[in-house]
Each structure stands twice: as C-alpha cells, then as structure tokens.
Coordinates of C-alpha atoms and ligand atoms in Angstrom, one line a residue:
M1 CA 109.6 126.8 96.4
N2 CA 106.5 128.5 97.0
T3 CA 103.4 126.9 98.3
K4 CA 101.1 126.0 95.5
N5 CA 98.0 123.8 94.9
V6 CA 98.7 120.3 93.7
Y7 CA 96.1 117.9 93.0
A8 CA 97.1 114.3 93.2
D9 CA 94.1 112.6 94.4
N10 CA 92.3 111.8 90.9
N11 CA 91.1 108.4 92.2
A12 CA 88.8 110.1 94.7
T13 CA 87.4 112.7 92.1
T14 CA 88.5 114.7 89.2
M15 CA 88.3 118.2 87.9
V16 CA 85.3 118.7 85.3
A17 CA 87.1 119.1 81.9
P18 CA 86.5 122.8 80.7
E19 CA 85.0 121.1 77.4
V20 CA 82.8 119.1 79.5
K21 CA 81.5 122.3 81.3
E22 CA 81.1 124.0 78.2
T23 CA 79.1 121.1 76.5
M24 CA 76.8 121.0 79.4
E25 CA 75.8 124.7 79.7
P26 CA 73.1 124.9 77.2
F27 CA 71.1 122.3 78.8
F28 CA 70.7 124.3 81.9
T29 CA 69.1 127.1 80.1
N30 CA 67.7 126.9 76.5
L31 CA 67.7 123.0 76.0
Y32 CA 65.8 122.1 79.3
G33 CA 63.1 119.8 77.6
N34 CA 62.4 116.3 79.0
P35 CA 63.8 113.9 76.6
S36 CA 60.9 111.8 77.0
S37 CA 58.1 114.4 75.7
M38 CA 56.7 114.2 72.4
H39 CA 57.0 118.0 71.5
V40 CA 60.1 119.8 70.0
F41 CA 61.4 120.7 73.5
G42 CA 61.9 117.2 74.1
G43 CA 62.8 116.1 70.8
Q44 CA 65.7 118.4 70.4
V45 CA 67.2 117.2 73.8
K46 CA 66.6 113.6 73.1
K47 CA 69.0 113.6 70.3
F48 CA 71.8 114.8 72.5
V49 CA 71.1 112.0 75.1
D50 CA 71.3 109.7 72.1
R51 CA 74.6 111.1 71.2
A52 CA 76.0 110.7 74.7
R53 CA 75.0 107.2 74.9
E54 CA 77.2 106.6 71.6
Q55 CA 80.2 108.5 73.0
I56 CA 80.0 106.3 76.1
A57 CA 79.4 103.1 74.3
A58 CA 82.4 104.0 72.0
L59 CA 84.8 104.1 75.1
I60 CA 84.0 100.7 76.0
H61 CA 83.3 99.3 72.7
A62 CA 79.7 98.5 73.5
D63 CA 76.2 98.9 71.7
P64 CA 74.7 102.2 72.8
A65 CA 71.5 100.2 73.5
E66 CA 73.3 98.5 76.3
I67 CA 74.2 101.7 78.1
V68 CA 72.0 102.7 81.0
F69 CA 72.4 105.8 82.8
T70 CA 72.3 106.1 86.6
S71 CA 73.3 108.6 89.3
C72 CA 76.7 107.3 90.0
G73 CA 79.0 104.3 90.4
T74 CA 77.5 103.3 93.8
E75 CA 74.0 103.0 92.0
S76 CA 75.3 101.1 89.3
D77 CA 77.1 98.6 91.5
N78 CA 73.8 98.2 93.6
A79 CA 71.5 98.1 90.7
A80 CA 73.8 95.4 88.9
I81 CA 74.0 93.1 92.0
R82 CA 70.5 93.4 93.2
G83 CA 69.1 93.3 89.4
I84 CA 71.0 90.0 88.8
L85 CA 70.1 88.2 92.0
A86 CA 66.4 89.3 91.6
A87 CA 66.5 87.8 88.0
H88 CA 67.8 84.5 89.3
P89 CA 66.1 83.9 92.8
E90 CA 66.9 80.1 92.7
K91 CA 70.6 80.7 93.1
K92 CA 72.0 81.6 96.5
H93 CA 75.9 81.7 96.2
I94 CA 77.7 85.1 95.3
I95 CA 81.4 85.6 94.8
T96 CA 83.3 88.9 95.3
S97 CA 87.0 89.8 96.1
R98 CA 88.2 91.1 99.6
V99 CA 89.5 94.3 97.9
E100 CA 86.3 95.7 96.6
H101 CA 85.1 99.2 97.0
P102 CA 82.5 99.5 99.7
A103 CA 79.7 100.2 96.9
V104 CA 80.2 96.5 96.3
K105 CA 81.6 95.1 99.5
N106 CA 79.0 96.4 101.8
V107 CA 76.1 95.1 99.4
F108 CA 77.5 91.6 99.4
Q109 CA 78.0 91.6 103.2
F110 CA 74.4 92.6 103.4
L111 CA 73.3 90.0 101.3
E112 CA 75.1 87.4 103.5
K113 CA 73.4 88.4 106.4
N114 CA 70.1 88.0 104.4
G115 CA 70.7 84.4 103.3
Y116 CA 73.3 84.2 100.7
R117 CA 76.3 82.1 100.9
L118 CA 79.3 84.5 100.4
T119 CA 82.7 83.8 98.9
E120 CA 85.3 86.6 99.1
L121 CA 88.5 85.8 97.3
S122 CA 91.9 86.4 98.8
V123 CA 94.6 88.4 97.0
D124 CA 98.3 87.8 97.3
R125 CA 101.0 90.3 98.7
L126 CA 100.9 92.2 95.5
G127 CA 97.1 92.4 95.5
R128 CA 96.5 89.7 92.9
I129 CA 93.6 87.5 92.5
D130 CA 94.1 83.6 92.5
L131 CA 92.2 82.3 89.3
D132 CA 92.4 78.7 90.8
E133 CA 90.7 80.0 93.9
L134 CA 87.8 81.4 91.8
R135 CA 87.6 78.2 89.6
E136 CA 87.2 76.0 92.7
K137 CA 84.6 78.4 94.4
L138 CA 82.3 78.6 91.4
D139 CA 79.4 76.1 91.5
N140 CA 76.1 75.4 90.1
D141 CA 74.4 77.5 92.8
T142 CA 76.8 80.7 91.8
A143 CA 74.4 83.3 90.7
L144 CA 76.8 86.3 90.4
V145 CA 80.6 87.1 90.5
S146 CA 81.4 90.6 90.9
I147 CA 85.1 91.7 90.8
M148 CA 86.5 95.1 90.1
W149 CA 88.6 95.9 86.9
A150 CA 91.0 98.0 88.9
N151 CA 91.6 98.8 92.5
N152 CA 90.9 102.4 93.6
E153 CA 93.7 102.2 96.4
T154 CA 96.5 100.4 94.8
G155 CA 95.6 100.7 91.0
V156 CA 96.0 97.0 90.7
V157 CA 94.6 95.9 87.2
F158 CA 92.7 92.3 87.5
P159 CA 93.0 89.9 84.5
M160 CA 89.4 90.7 83.2
Q161 CA 89.6 88.6 80.2
E162 CA 90.7 85.5 82.3
I163 CA 88.1 86.1 85.0
A164 CA 85.1 86.8 82.8
E165 CA 85.8 83.6 80.7
L166 CA 86.1 81.5 83.8
V167 CA 83.1 82.9 85.2
K168 CA 81.1 82.5 81.9
S169 CA 82.4 78.9 81.3
K170 CA 80.6 78.0 84.7
G171 CA 77.3 79.7 83.9
A172 CA 77.4 82.4 86.3
V173 CA 76.7 86.3 85.7
F174 CA 79.9 88.5 85.8
H175 CA 79.8 92.0 86.9
T176 CA 82.7 94.3 87.0
D177 CA 83.2 97.7 89.0
A178 CA 85.1 99.5 86.1
V179 CA 84.8 102.9 87.9
Q180 CA 88.6 103.4 88.1
A181 CA 89.6 101.7 85.1
A182 CA 87.3 103.6 82.7
G183 CA 89.4 106.1 80.8
K184 CA 92.6 104.8 82.2
V185 CA 93.0 101.4 80.4
S186 CA 91.4 99.9 77.3
I187 CA 87.9 98.4 77.9
D188 CA 86.5 96.3 75.1
M189 CA 83.1 94.7 75.7
N190 CA 83.2 93.1 72.0
T191 CA 86.2 90.8 73.2
T192 CA 85.6 90.7 77.0
P193 CA 82.8 88.8 78.1
V194 CA 81.5 90.8 81.0
D195 CA 77.9 90.8 81.5
L196 CA 77.4 94.1 83.7
L197 CA 80.0 96.9 84.1
S198 CA 79.9 100.2 86.3
L199 CA 81.2 103.4 85.4
S200 CA 81.1 106.8 87.2
G201 CA 81.4 110.3 85.6
H202 CA 83.4 112.2 88.2
K203 CA 86.4 109.8 87.9
L204 CA 86.8 110.7 84.4
H205 CA 86.5 114.6 84.3
A206 CA 82.6 114.6 84.2
P207 CA 80.8 115.9 87.2
K208 CA 79.8 114.0 90.2
G209 CA 76.2 112.4 90.3
I210 CA 76.2 110.6 87.0
G211 CA 77.4 107.0 86.2
I212 CA 76.3 104.2 83.8
L213 CA 75.6 100.6 84.1
Y214 CA 76.5 98.5 81.0
I215 CA 74.3 95.6 80.6
R216 CA 75.1 93.1 77.8
K217 CA 72.1 92.4 75.4
G218 CA 70.2 89.3 76.6
T219 CA 71.1 89.6 80.1
H220 CA 68.1 88.7 82.6
F221 CA 67.9 92.0 84.9
V222 CA 65.3 93.3 87.2
P223 CA 65.3 97.1 87.4
F224 CA 66.8 98.3 90.9
I225 CA 64.9 101.7 90.6
M226 CA 61.2 101.2 89.2
G227 CA 58.9 104.0 87.8
G228 CA 58.6 105.5 84.4
H229 CA 59.7 103.8 81.1
Q230 CA 63.1 105.5 80.8
E231 CA 66.2 103.7 79.9
G232 CA 64.2 101.0 78.2
G233 CA 62.5 100.3 81.5
R234 CA 66.0 99.3 83.2
R235 CA 66.2 102.5 85.5
A236 CA 63.4 104.8 85.9
G237 CA 63.5 108.6 86.5
T238 CA 63.8 111.5 84.3
E239 CA 67.1 111.7 82.7
N240 CA 69.8 114.1 84.0
V241 CA 70.5 115.6 80.6
P242 CA 73.2 118.2 81.6
Y243 CA 75.1 115.5 83.4
I244 CA 74.6 112.9 80.4
V245 CA 75.7 115.2 77.7
G246 CA 78.7 116.0 80.2
L247 CA 79.5 112.3 80.6
G248 CA 79.3 111.9 76.8
K249 CA 81.8 114.4 76.2
A250 CA 84.0 113.3 78.9
C251 CA 84.0 109.9 77.5
E252 CA 84.8 111.3 74.1
L253 CA 87.9 113.1 75.4
A254 CA 89.0 110.1 77.7
L255 CA 89.2 108.0 74.6
D256 CA 91.2 110.6 72.7
H257 CA 93.5 110.6 75.7
L258 CA 93.8 107.0 76.2
E259 CA 97.4 106.7 74.7
E260 CA 98.4 109.9 76.6
N261 CA 97.9 107.9 79.8
K262 CA 100.6 105.6 78.8
S263 CA 103.0 108.4 77.9
H264 CA 102.5 111.5 79.9
I265 CA 100.7 110.1 82.9
K266 CA 102.6 107.1 83.3
V267 CA 105.9 108.8 82.9
L268 CA 105.0 111.5 85.7
R269 CA 103.9 108.4 88.1
D270 CA 106.8 106.5 87.5
K271 CA 109.0 109.5 88.1
L272 CA 107.2 110.3 91.4
E273 CA 107.6 106.5 92.5
K274 CA 111.2 106.1 91.3
E275 CA 112.4 109.1 93.3
L276 CA 110.5 108.5 96.5
L277 CA 111.7 104.9 96.5
Q278 CA 115.1 105.8 96.0
K279 CA 115.4 108.9 98.2
A280 CA 113.2 108.1 101.1
V281 CA 114.4 106.4 104.2
D282 CA 112.0 103.5 104.0
A283 CA 109.3 103.7 101.4
S284 CA 107.9 100.7 99.5
V285 CA 105.0 100.5 96.7
N286 CA 102.0 98.5 97.5
G287 CA 100.5 96.6 94.5
D288 CA 101.4 94.6 91.4
P289 CA 104.3 96.5 89.6
E290 CA 103.3 94.8 86.3
N291 CA 99.5 95.3 86.2
R292 CA 98.7 98.7 87.5
L293 CA 96.7 101.9 86.5
P294 CA 99.2 104.3 84.8
N295 CA 98.0 107.1 87.1
T296 CA 98.2 105.5 90.7
T297 CA 100.8 104.8 93.2
N298 CA 100.3 103.5 96.7
I299 CA 103.4 104.0 98.9
S300 CA 104.1 103.0 102.5
F301 CA 106.6 105.1 104.5
K302 CA 107.4 102.5 107.3
Y303 CA 106.7 103.6 110.9
I304 CA 105.2 107.1 110.1
E305 CA 101.6 108.0 110.3
G306 CA 99.8 108.3 107.0
E307 CA 97.4 110.7 108.5
S308 CA 100.3 113.0 109.7
I309 CA 101.8 112.8 106.0
L310 CA 98.4 113.8 104.5
M311 CA 98.3 116.8 106.8
L312 CA 101.7 118.1 106.2
L313 CA 101.2 117.5 102.4
S314 CA 97.9 119.4 102.5
E315 CA 99.7 122.3 104.4
A316 CA 101.9 122.3 101.4
G317 CA 99.1 122.6 99.1
I318 CA 99.3 118.9 98.0
A319 CA 96.1 116.8 97.9
A320 CA 96.7 113.1 98.2
S321 CA 94.8 110.3 100.1
S322 CA 95.3 107.4 102.5
G323 CA 93.1 105.1 100.3
S324 CA 89.5 105.2 99.5
A325 CA 88.0 108.8 100.0
C326 CA 84.7 107.0 101.2
T327 CA 86.6 105.3 104.2
S328 CA 89.1 108.0 105.0
G329 CA 88.1 109.9 108.2
S330 CA 87.1 106.6 109.7
L331 CA 90.7 105.8 110.8
E332 CA 90.2 102.3 109.9
P333 CA 93.1 100.7 108.5
S334 CA 92.7 100.0 104.7
H335 CA 90.7 96.7 104.0
V336 CA 92.6 96.5 100.9
L337 CA 96.3 96.7 102.3
R338 CA 95.1 94.4 105.0
A339 CA 93.9 91.7 102.7
M340 CA 97.2 92.0 100.7
G341 CA 98.9 91.3 104.1
V342 CA 100.9 94.5 104.3
P343 CA 101.9 94.8 107.7
F344 CA 100.5 97.1 110.2
T345 CA 103.7 99.4 110.6
R346 CA 103.3 100.1 106.6
V347 CA 99.7 100.0 106.3
H348 CA 99.4 103.0 108.7
G349 CA 102.1 105.0 106.8
S350 CA 100.6 104.4 103.2
V351 CA 99.7 107.3 100.9
R352 CA 98.0 107.3 97.6
F353 CA 98.9 109.6 94.9
S354 CA 96.6 109.5 91.7
L355 CA 97.4 111.7 88.8
S356 CA 95.4 113.0 85.8
R357 CA 96.4 114.6 82.5
Y358 CA 96.2 117.9 84.0
N359 CA 99.3 117.3 86.4
T360 CA 102.7 118.6 85.1
D361 CA 106.3 117.5 85.6
E362 CA 106.8 120.6 87.7
E363 CA 104.1 119.6 90.1
V364 CA 105.4 116.0 90.4
S365 CA 108.8 117.6 91.4
Y366 CA 107.1 119.6 93.9
I367 CA 105.3 116.5 95.5
I368 CA 108.7 114.8 95.5
E369 CA 110.5 117.6 97.3
N370 CA 107.8 118.1 99.9
M371 CA 107.1 114.5 100.5
L372 CA 110.8 113.8 101.2
A373 CA 111.2 116.8 103.6
I374 CA 107.8 115.5 105.3
E375 CA 109.2 112.0 105.8
K376 CA 112.4 113.5 107.5
T377 CA 110.4 115.8 109.8
L378 CA 108.0 112.9 110.9
R379 CA 110.8 110.5 111.4
E380 CA 112.8 112.9 113.6
I381 CA 109.5 113.1 116.0
S382 CA 108.7 109.4 115.5
P383 CA 109.4 107.1 118.4
F384 CA 111.1 104.9 115.6
G385 CA 113.8 107.5 114.1
R386 CA 116.2 106.5 111.6
D387 CA 118.6 104.6 113.9
E388 CA 115.9 102.3 115.1
L389 CA 114.7 101.8 111.8
H390 CA 118.1 100.8 110.5
A391 CA 118.7 98.5 113.6
E392 CA 115.5 96.8 112.9
Q393 CA 116.1 95.9 109.3
Ligands
PLP401 N1 83.8 101.8 92.8 C1 85.0 102.3 92.9 C2 86.2 101.5 92.7 C3 85.3 103.7 93.3 O1 86.6 104.0 93.5 C4 84.2 104.5 93.6 C5 84.6 105.8 94.0 O2 85.4 106.1 94.9 C6 82.9 103.9 93.5 C7 82.7 102.9 93.0 C8 81.8 104.8 93.7 O3 81.4 105.5 92.7 P1 80.5 106.8 93.1 O4 81.4 107.8 94.0 O5 80.4 107.6 91.7 O6 79.3 106.5 93.8

C-alpha cells in the first residue's frame, strides 16, 4: 500500500468542517461590525452571534442565555473554577479526579498551594471513579467539585448523572470539563444537574481559539476576565464573531451527526481495536470497555516504546498520539494511565487513536496494517523480543 496521510488524532484537534469555514468567511470581510455597537454594522452581526448561541445551546439542551463565549477550553475551565471559588470565599475544600486534563489539574494544584484543601479522587484499573469515595469526601466546606465528562486519553465516560446528583445533594457546586464529550455523546442540561460545563471548538470541527462556558441560571459566579459588559458581564472582551458563528455551525453539525458517532465512527473504532488486539503479539486496551467515547481507543503494546511507534506511524503518514497533546513531548509517562495502575511496561507502549466522521474504512485498514508491521519491527529490535515476552507471561 502506498503511503498516505491518515489523521487519527482527533482528541488533540480536528479539521475545521468545510461548512464551518464557509459560514465564517463573511465575518472577516463584509460583516465586520462589533456586535455591541448600536449602529447597523453592529446590529447585523449581533443577530448571527445570537443564532450561534442558540445552536450551541441546542447541542447541550441548555438555554442560550446560559452560554458564555470564551477563547478556549482551558479558559473555560479556569474561569469556572476561579469564578466559583471567588463567589464562595468562605469554603476551602475542592474536589477533582486524578485523571483530569492539565487545564483543570494544574489549577487545582495551584489552589492547593494557596490554602485550599484538595481531594483528588482515585480511579480503578479501568479508569472509573468510585462514587462512594466521592460521597465520603464531600463535606460542608466543599465549595466545588470538577470532574470531566470524558477522559481525553482513554475516552472513559464518567457517570455524569450520578456524580452531579451526588454533588448537588451535598450542597457543593459542580463543574464538568466536557471538552472531549461534546459532539461525541449526548449532553442534556435539562436532565443532568451540572452547574458549569466547558466546551472547546477545535475538538468538534470548529477552529482553535474559541470555547464556551455553560453557567446554569442562578449560579453565583465572579467573572474571571473583567472589563466591558459583553456576555452579560460574565466574560469581558469584544466577541470573536467569525469564530463564534463557526462554533455555532460546528455544534449544529455535531448534533446532526450525533447518531453517526454510534454507527460510522464506533464501527471503525471497534474494527481498529478488535484487529489490533487479535493480531498483535501483546496489545491491551486501556479504559472501561463499557463506557467510552465512540471514537477513542488507547492501546498498550507491552515492552515497546510508544514514542518509537508514533515516529514510525508518522513515517507511514499516520497521526496518532501517546496521550494528551499538551503533555506529549515532555516524555513524562501519562498521569492518567499511572492513576489507573497500568504497569510501566504498558504505560510506555501506549498509543491513542482518536477518529472522526471524516475517517474511512480504508484508512482504518491502513492503520491496522502499518501498526502490526511496526509492532513486529520494534519487537525485533527490542531487548524484550517475542520469546522473552512469551516466557514472561
Ligand atoms: N480539557 C480537555 C479534556 C481537553 O482534552 C483539552 C484539550 O486537549 C482541554 C481541556 C483544553 O482545551 P483547549 O485546547 O481549547 O484549551
């Protein structure tokens, strides 16, 4: 097979959908008004911002007034955490999980150094949270709990309904980082009692540099970025109109394609996973097989180096990742897999493939063929060849 480019790193970022790009274009040229301006230039743009707010609200079944535009998922996470703690200065206990993205994890660790009592919930070998541990740790001093909807490295989906209900029953505020979940699984703010939710455009075929923070009506919140009156005083700064309308269109498309995730994307992911598990010498999947994003598989190839696999995949034109794009390059073993108790011999040989609606069956076959050849090559040069592996088992 000839070398071709196959993008299987959609949890790192996604291609901007052609329809999204087309929707954005007029806002760089003719429709350049400031939506806060009273004149016609502002007014004609404002109605498109309002429309985008509705499209985004529809994806998560929220009220458009509860959607606040931000610059990215990281800002949404920071704003949620800082905004809630500033509104509840009397409470000093915060809870999160050990498998959060750095956009949450690092903020909580910073807060711990600055006087907060931090609880980081453990996960089991499948990356699942223990609801009893959460119940035990919640107390009258707990201001905020932040637990992601779905994990970026393994795709494990957390039981949001149960978590949110539990946190609310104890009187704390609940934030979820839904950056990886949005557009991949259903999110319904009508039925799930989440107070704040973060979402990022570039994970669902909108551009990088736009996100939203959902803030449930009635939630006490102190703005993280202060200045003008934009976003109902919850986030200052002139609105990034082209990106906002792009995100609106991307959310509309995501809603239209939600069912396709369960068919097309999941079928491709399952084929990739099944064939690699069957045909590789020693491969295992990391993460709960039951509750996982339909597009993600995180596979460990025991005794071989993840970085070498990624290099050879890249030479074959295949883009995958060893975990979070934000921590790759640091050569630090994944904090997510370590929290799950995955042995070092498997953590180091882990690769994440994350698909999108643009991947094809032919591309998945190409990944399988190349991945199996790469495993064979690397085992031949590994100090732990096939014989040692079999002897060791
Ligand atoms: N949260 C999760 C779970 C993510 O996967 C990411 C990006 O990888 C972020 C937050 C950060 O989003 P952004 O890149 O828009 O800042």
